[in-house]
Coordinates of C-alpha atoms in Angstrom, one line a residue:
M235 CA -13.4 12.4 3.9
I236 CA -12.3 8.8 3.7
Y237 CA -10.4 7.7 0.5
R238 CA -9.9 4.1 -0.7
K239 CA -8.1 2.8 -3.7
V240 CA -10.0 0.8 -6.3
K241 CA -8.2 -2.6 -6.5
T242 CA -7.9 -3.7 -10.1
N243 CA -5.1 -5.3 -12.2
L244 CA -6.2 -3.0 -15.0
S245 CA -4.7 0.0 -13.4
R246 CA -1.2 -1.3 -13.8
T247 CA -1.6 -1.8 -17.7
L248 CA -3.2 1.6 -18.4
S249 CA -1.2 4.0 -20.6
S250 CA -0.1 7.4 -19.2
I251 CA -2.9 9.1 -21.2
E252 CA -5.5 6.7 -19.7
Q253 CA -4.0 7.2 -16.3
D254 CA -4.4 11.0 -16.7
K255 CA -8.1 10.4 -17.7
A256 CA -8.7 8.2 -14.7
T257 CA -7.0 10.9 -12.4
S258 CA -9.4 13.5 -13.9
D259 CA -12.2 11.2 -13.0
D260 CA -10.8 10.9 -9.5
Y261 CA -10.9 14.7 -9.1
V262 CA -14.5 14.7 -10.2
K263 CA -15.4 12.2 -7.5
C264 CA -13.6 14.3 -4.8
I265 CA -15.4 17.4 -5.8
L266 CA -18.8 15.7 -5.9
A267 CA -18.1 14.4 -2.4
D268 CA -17.3 17.8 -1.0
P269 CA -19.9 18.5 1.7
Q270 CA -21.2 21.7 -0.1
I271 CA -21.8 20.0 -3.4
A272 CA -23.2 16.9 -1.7
A273 CA -25.6 19.3 0.3
Y274 CA -26.9 20.8 -3.1
I275 CA -27.5 17.2 -4.4
V276 CA -29.4 16.2 -1.3
Q277 CA -31.4 19.3 -1.2
A278 CA -32.7 18.7 -4.7
L279 CA -33.5 15.0 -4.4
V280 CA -34.3 14.0 -0.8
P281 CA -37.8 15.4 0.1
E282 CA -37.1 15.7 3.7
F283 CA -34.3 18.3 2.9
K284 CA -35.9 20.3 0.1
E285 CA -36.9 23.2 2.3
M286 CA -33.6 23.3 4.2
E287 CA -30.8 25.7 3.1
A288 CA -27.7 23.9 1.7
E289 CA -25.4 25.2 4.6
K290 CA -27.9 23.6 7.2
I291 CA -27.7 20.3 5.4
I292 CA -23.9 20.1 5.6
P293 CA -23.9 19.0 9.3
C294 CA -26.4 16.2 8.4
I295 CA -24.0 14.6 6.0
G296 CA -21.8 11.8 7.5
E297 CA -18.2 11.3 6.4
P298 CA -18.2 10.2 2.7
T299 CA -16.1 7.3 1.4
V300 CA -14.6 7.9 -2.0
M301 CA -13.1 5.3 -4.3
L302 CA -10.1 6.4 -6.3
R303 CA -8.0 4.8 -9.1
F304 CA -4.9 6.8 -8.6
P305 CA -5.1 8.3 -5.1
E306 CA -1.3 8.8 -5.0
R307 CA -1.6 11.4 -7.8
L308 CA -4.0 13.4 -5.7
G309 CA -1.7 13.2 -2.7
V310 CA -4.4 11.7 -0.4
K311 CA -4.0 9.1 2.4
I312 CA -5.8 5.8 1.9
Q313 CA -7.9 4.4 4.8
N314 CA -9.1 0.9 5.1
V315 CA -12.8 1.5 5.1
N316 CA -15.0 -0.6 2.8
N317 CA -17.0 1.0 0.0
E318 CA -17.7 -2.3 -1.8
S319 CA -20.7 -4.5 -2.0
V320 CA -19.8 -8.1 -2.2
D321 CA -22.3 -10.9 -2.7
E322 CA -21.3 -14.5 -3.0
D323 CA -23.7 -15.1 -5.9
D324 CA -24.1 -11.6 -7.5
G325 CA -20.5 -10.5 -7.5
K326 CA -19.0 -7.2 -6.5
I327 CA -19.9 -3.5 -7.2
I328 CA -17.8 -0.5 -6.2
Y329 CA -19.6 2.7 -5.2
D330 CA -17.9 5.9 -6.3
I331 CA -19.1 7.9 -3.3
K332 CA -21.1 6.7 -0.4
F333 CA -22.2 8.4 2.8
P334 CA -24.8 8.3 5.6
L335 CA -27.3 11.3 5.8
Y336 CA -29.0 12.0 9.1
Y337 CA -32.4 13.7 9.6
N338 CA -34.2 15.0 12.7
G339 CA -31.3 14.9 15.1
K340 CA -30.0 11.6 13.7
R341 CA -33.3 9.8 14.6
R342 CA -33.5 8.8 10.8
E343 CA -30.7 7.8 8.6
F344 CA -30.5 7.6 4.8
I345 CA -27.8 5.9 2.7
I346 CA -26.6 8.0 -0.2
N347 CA -24.5 6.9 -3.2
I348 CA -23.3 9.3 -6.0
E349 CA -21.9 8.0 -9.3
A350 CA -20.0 10.1 -11.8
Q351 CA -21.0 8.8 -15.3
K352 CA -19.4 10.1 -18.5
S353 CA -22.3 8.9 -20.7
S354 CA -25.8 7.5 -20.4
K355 CA -26.0 6.4 -24.0
K356 CA -26.7 2.7 -24.6
S357 CA -24.5 2.8 -27.7
K358 CA -21.5 3.6 -25.5
L359 CA -22.3 1.5 -22.4
G360 CA -23.8 -1.6 -24.0
Y361 CA -26.8 -1.5 -21.7
R362 CA -29.5 0.8 -20.6
L363 CA -28.3 2.9 -17.6
E364 CA -31.7 2.9 -15.8
N365 CA -31.3 -0.9 -15.4
R366 CA -28.0 -0.5 -13.7
I367 CA -29.5 2.1 -11.5
A368 CA -32.2 -0.3 -10.5
Y369 CA -29.5 -2.9 -9.8
Y370 CA -27.7 -0.5 -7.4
M371 CA -31.0 0.4 -5.7
G372 CA -31.6 -3.3 -5.1
R373 CA -28.1 -4.0 -3.8
M374 CA -28.1 -1.1 -1.5
I375 CA -31.2 -2.5 0.1
S376 CA -30.1 -6.2 0.2
E377 CA -26.7 -5.5 1.7
Q378 CA -28.3 -4.0 4.8
N379 CA -29.3 -7.5 5.9
G380 CA -27.0 -8.3 8.8
T381 CA -25.7 -4.8 9.2
E382 CA -28.7 -2.5 9.5
F383 CA -31.3 -5.1 10.4
V384 CA -31.4 -8.8 11.5
N385 CA -33.9 -11.6 11.3
S386 CA -37.4 -10.1 10.5
N387 CA -36.7 -6.5 11.7
Y388 CA -37.5 -5.0 8.3
D389 CA -38.6 -1.7 9.9
D390 CA -35.0 -1.0 10.5
L391 CA -34.3 -0.7 6.8
K392 CA -32.8 2.6 5.8
S393 CA -33.9 4.4 2.7
V394 CA -31.3 4.5 -0.1
Y395 CA -30.6 6.9 -2.9
T396 CA -28.3 6.1 -5.8
I397 CA -27.7 9.3 -7.8
W398 CA -26.0 9.2 -11.2
I399 CA -24.6 12.3 -12.8
C400 CA -24.1 12.0 -16.5
M401 CA -22.0 14.5 -18.5
D402 CA -22.8 14.1 -22.2
T403 CA -26.2 15.7 -22.4
K404 CA -27.4 17.6 -25.5
K405 CA -27.8 21.4 -25.2
S406 CA -31.6 21.3 -24.7
E407 CA -31.8 18.2 -22.5
D408 CA -30.6 19.1 -19.1
S409 CA -32.8 17.2 -16.8
I410 CA -33.3 15.3 -13.5
I411 CA -35.1 12.0 -13.7
E412 CA -36.3 10.2 -10.4
F413 CA -36.7 6.5 -10.1
G414 CA -38.4 4.6 -7.3
M415 CA -41.3 2.3 -6.2
K416 CA -44.9 3.5 -6.3
S417 CA -47.9 1.9 -4.7
S418 CA -51.3 1.8 -6.5
L419 CA -54.6 0.3 -5.7
I420 CA -55.8 -2.2 -8.4
Y421 CA -58.8 -3.5 -6.6
G422 CA -61.1 -2.7 -3.6
K423 CA -61.4 0.3 -1.2
I424 CA -58.8 1.4 1.4
K425 CA -58.5 4.5 3.4
K426 CA -54.7 4.9 2.9
I427 CA -52.4 3.1 0.4
P428 CA -49.1 2.3 2.0
Q429 CA -46.2 3.9 0.3
I430 CA -42.6 2.4 -0.1
D431 CA -39.9 5.1 0.1
K432 CA -36.9 2.9 0.6
L433 CA -35.7 2.5 -3.0
N434 CA -34.7 5.8 -4.7
G435 CA -32.6 6.5 -7.8
A436 CA -31.9 9.6 -9.9
L437 CA -30.3 10.5 -13.2
I438 CA -29.0 14.0 -13.5
N439 CA -28.1 15.1 -17.0
V440 CA -25.7 18.0 -17.2
R441 CA -24.4 19.7 -20.3
T442 CA -20.7 20.0 -19.8
R443 CA -20.0 19.8 -23.5
A444 CA -22.2 22.8 -24.3
T445 CA -20.7 26.0 -25.6
K446 CA -18.8 28.3 -23.3
N447 CA -21.5 31.0 -23.6
K448 CA -24.4 28.7 -22.9
K449 CA -27.3 29.8 -20.8
Q450 CA -27.4 28.7 -17.2
S451 CA -29.8 25.8 -16.6
K452 CA -33.1 27.0 -15.0
N453 CA -32.5 24.2 -12.4
K454 CA -30.2 25.4 -9.7
L455 CA -28.5 22.1 -9.0
I456 CA -27.8 21.4 -12.8
G457 CA -26.6 25.0 -13.2
M458 CA -24.1 24.6 -10.4
L459 CA -22.8 21.2 -11.6
E460 CA -22.4 22.6 -15.2
E461 CA -20.4 25.4 -14.0
L462 CA -18.3 23.1 -11.8
F463 CA -17.3 21.0 -14.8
S464 CA -17.4 23.7 -17.5
K465 CA -14.5 24.7 -19.7
S466 CA -14.5 28.3 -18.3
E467 CA -11.3 29.9 -17.0
F468 CA -10.7 28.9 -13.4
I469 CA -11.0 32.4 -11.9
E470 CA -14.2 33.1 -13.8
K471 CA -15.6 29.7 -12.7
K472 CA -14.8 30.4 -9.1
K473 CA -16.5 33.8 -9.2
I474 CA -19.7 32.4 -10.6
L475 CA -19.8 29.6 -8.1
E476 CA -19.3 32.0 -5.2
E477 CA -21.7 34.7 -6.4
D478 CA -24.5 32.7 -8.1
Y479 CA -24.5 29.6 -6.0
G480 CA -23.1 30.7 -2.7
L481 CA -20.3 28.2 -2.6
K482 CA -17.4 28.9 -0.2
M483 CA -14.1 28.0 -1.7
S484 CA -12.1 26.0 0.8
M485 CA -8.5 25.4 0.1
E486 CA -9.3 21.7 -0.6
L487 CA -12.2 22.3 -3.0
E488 CA -10.4 25.0 -4.9
G489 CA -7.2 22.9 -5.2
R490 CA -9.2 19.9 -6.5
M491 CA -11.0 22.1 -9.1
C492 CA -7.8 23.7 -10.3
E493 CA -6.0 20.3 -10.6
M494 CA -9.0 18.7 -12.5
C495 CA -8.9 21.6 -15.0
N496 CA -5.2 21.1 -15.6
V497 CA -5.5 17.4 -16.1
S498 CA -8.6 17.6 -18.3
D499 CA -6.9 20.2 -20.5
Y500 CA -3.9 18.0 -20.9
W501 CA -5.7 14.8 -22.1
E502 CA -8.1 16.7 -24.2
E503 CA -5.2 18.1 -26.1
V504 CA -3.7 14.6 -26.5
A505 CA -7.1 13.2 -27.6
T506 CA -7.2 16.0 -30.3
E507 CA -3.8 15.0 -31.5
E508 CA -4.8 11.3 -31.5
G509 CA -8.0 12.3 -33.5
K510 CA -5.8 14.0 -36.1
E511 CA -3.6 10.9 -36.5
I512 CA -6.6 8.6 -36.8
G513 CA -8.1 10.9 -39.5
E514 CA -4.8 10.9 -41.5
K515 CA -4.8 7.0 -41.3
Q516 CA -8.4 6.8 -42.5
K517 CA -7.6 9.2 -45.3
I518 CA -5.0 6.9 -46.7
I519 CA -7.3 4.0 -46.3
S520 CA -10.0 5.8 -48.3
Q521 CA -7.5 6.6 -51.1
V522 CA -6.3 2.9 -51.2
V523 CA -10.0 1.7 -51.4
K524 CA -10.7 4.1 -54.4
K525 CA -7.8 2.8 -56.3
L526 CA -8.5 -0.9 -55.3
Q527 CA -11.9 -0.5 -56.8
K528 CA -10.2 0.5 -60.1
D529 CA -8.4 -2.9 -60.0
K530 CA -5.0 -1.3 -59.3
S531 CA -2.3 -3.5 -57.8
V532 CA -0.4 -2.7 -54.5
A533 CA 2.6 -1.5 -56.6
E534 CA 0.5 0.8 -58.6
I535 CA -1.3 2.3 -55.6
A536 CA 2.0 2.7 -53.7
D537 CA 3.4 4.5 -56.8
D538 CA 0.3 6.8 -57.1
L539 CA 0.3 7.7 -53.5
E540 CA 4.1 8.0 -53.2
E541 CA 4.1 5.5 -50.3
K542 CA 6.2 2.4 -49.7
E543 CA 4.6 -0.9 -50.8
E544 CA 5.0 -2.3 -47.2
V545 CA 2.7 0.5 -46.0
I546 CA 0.1 0.0 -48.7
A547 CA 0.0 -3.9 -48.6
P548 CA -1.7 -4.4 -45.2
I549 CA -4.3 -1.7 -46.0
Y550 CA -4.9 -3.4 -49.4
E551 CA -5.4 -6.8 -47.8
A552 CA -7.7 -5.5 -45.1
A553 CA -9.8 -3.6 -47.6
L554 CA -9.9 -6.5 -49.9
S555 CA -11.3 -8.7 -47.1
M556 CA -14.3 -6.4 -46.7
K557 CA -15.3 -6.4 -50.4
P558 CA -17.7 -5.1 -51.6
D559 CA -18.6 -2.7 -48.7
Y560 CA -15.2 -1.3 -48.1
D561 CA -16.1 0.5 -44.8
V562 CA -13.2 2.7 -44.0
E563 CA -13.8 2.7 -40.2
K564 CA -14.0 -1.1 -40.1
I565 CA -10.9 -1.4 -42.2
Y566 CA -9.1 0.9 -39.8
E567 CA -10.3 -1.2 -36.8
L568 CA -9.2 -4.4 -38.4
L569 CA -5.7 -2.9 -39.1
E570 CA -5.4 -1.8 -35.5
K571 CA -6.4 -5.2 -34.3
N572 CA -4.0 -6.9 -36.5
K573 CA -1.2 -4.6 -35.2
K574 CA -1.9 -5.6 -31.6
L575 CA -1.8 -9.3 -32.6
A576 CA 1.5 -8.9 -34.4

């Protein structure tokens, strides 16, 4: 496996908690790039491999390149192999995982990209994920110009797959959605309609936030992915993956899974504490708003709540600026913004 570091100035400014979250994401990428896991994904989504057993697909998978935020935390050696797509006009995209896939004795090659995505919701992303998938499909085709084909040798184009694994699916919505180009005849008669199989995308929705005692997905790939990233005890998880899905626990895969669980548990505990702290702050804001609506002064509110006036004053001013709505969450956001500007 080839590892590369994601070059970004943002990494230097992340807090220790944010770095732990990014490290957890790095472990997820390494696990998804493991040949056994990649073979399961290929088997489910690439038609040429659907009838092959996963263990026979493994030799068909070329060496994956994995982009990591904090490879030093994983103790891996960085190699200078490109996993970026750079276009002078369209900018740069960085693929989480990318590898070649060979079929029929290497006489046919596919290019596979796997992306680990925490959410597919537009409200969190700010865009529709399927549009980003379409963009990746297009870039994986266009970047072959000059590398996989030259001039007008378009028959040398390799089929591409960009596969997105999303991890915030509702309990009843585990699913796999395929994207691609379809040919259809809109006029005339023809013996055979030419099909385009070069652009392929997929969205895999797994229920990693489901309850511990959830039923296994009826889809084998989703069931395996859900178990990989579940909150189960590591020993129990390992047993299920070996017995139900036939995974062989190499030292590397087992180590990555164990470390991922440890990091995830840590930052989830921190996130819980942060949530409690935010809740307490919003509780005070709500109390201030109620008394503000009764025309009480800062001094009176501070006295009622047994708080110092310097604590109540900024809350009072922020709430007053949002009259008459007094939205507690917006007031909290404004206070946090003002704190950063101070």
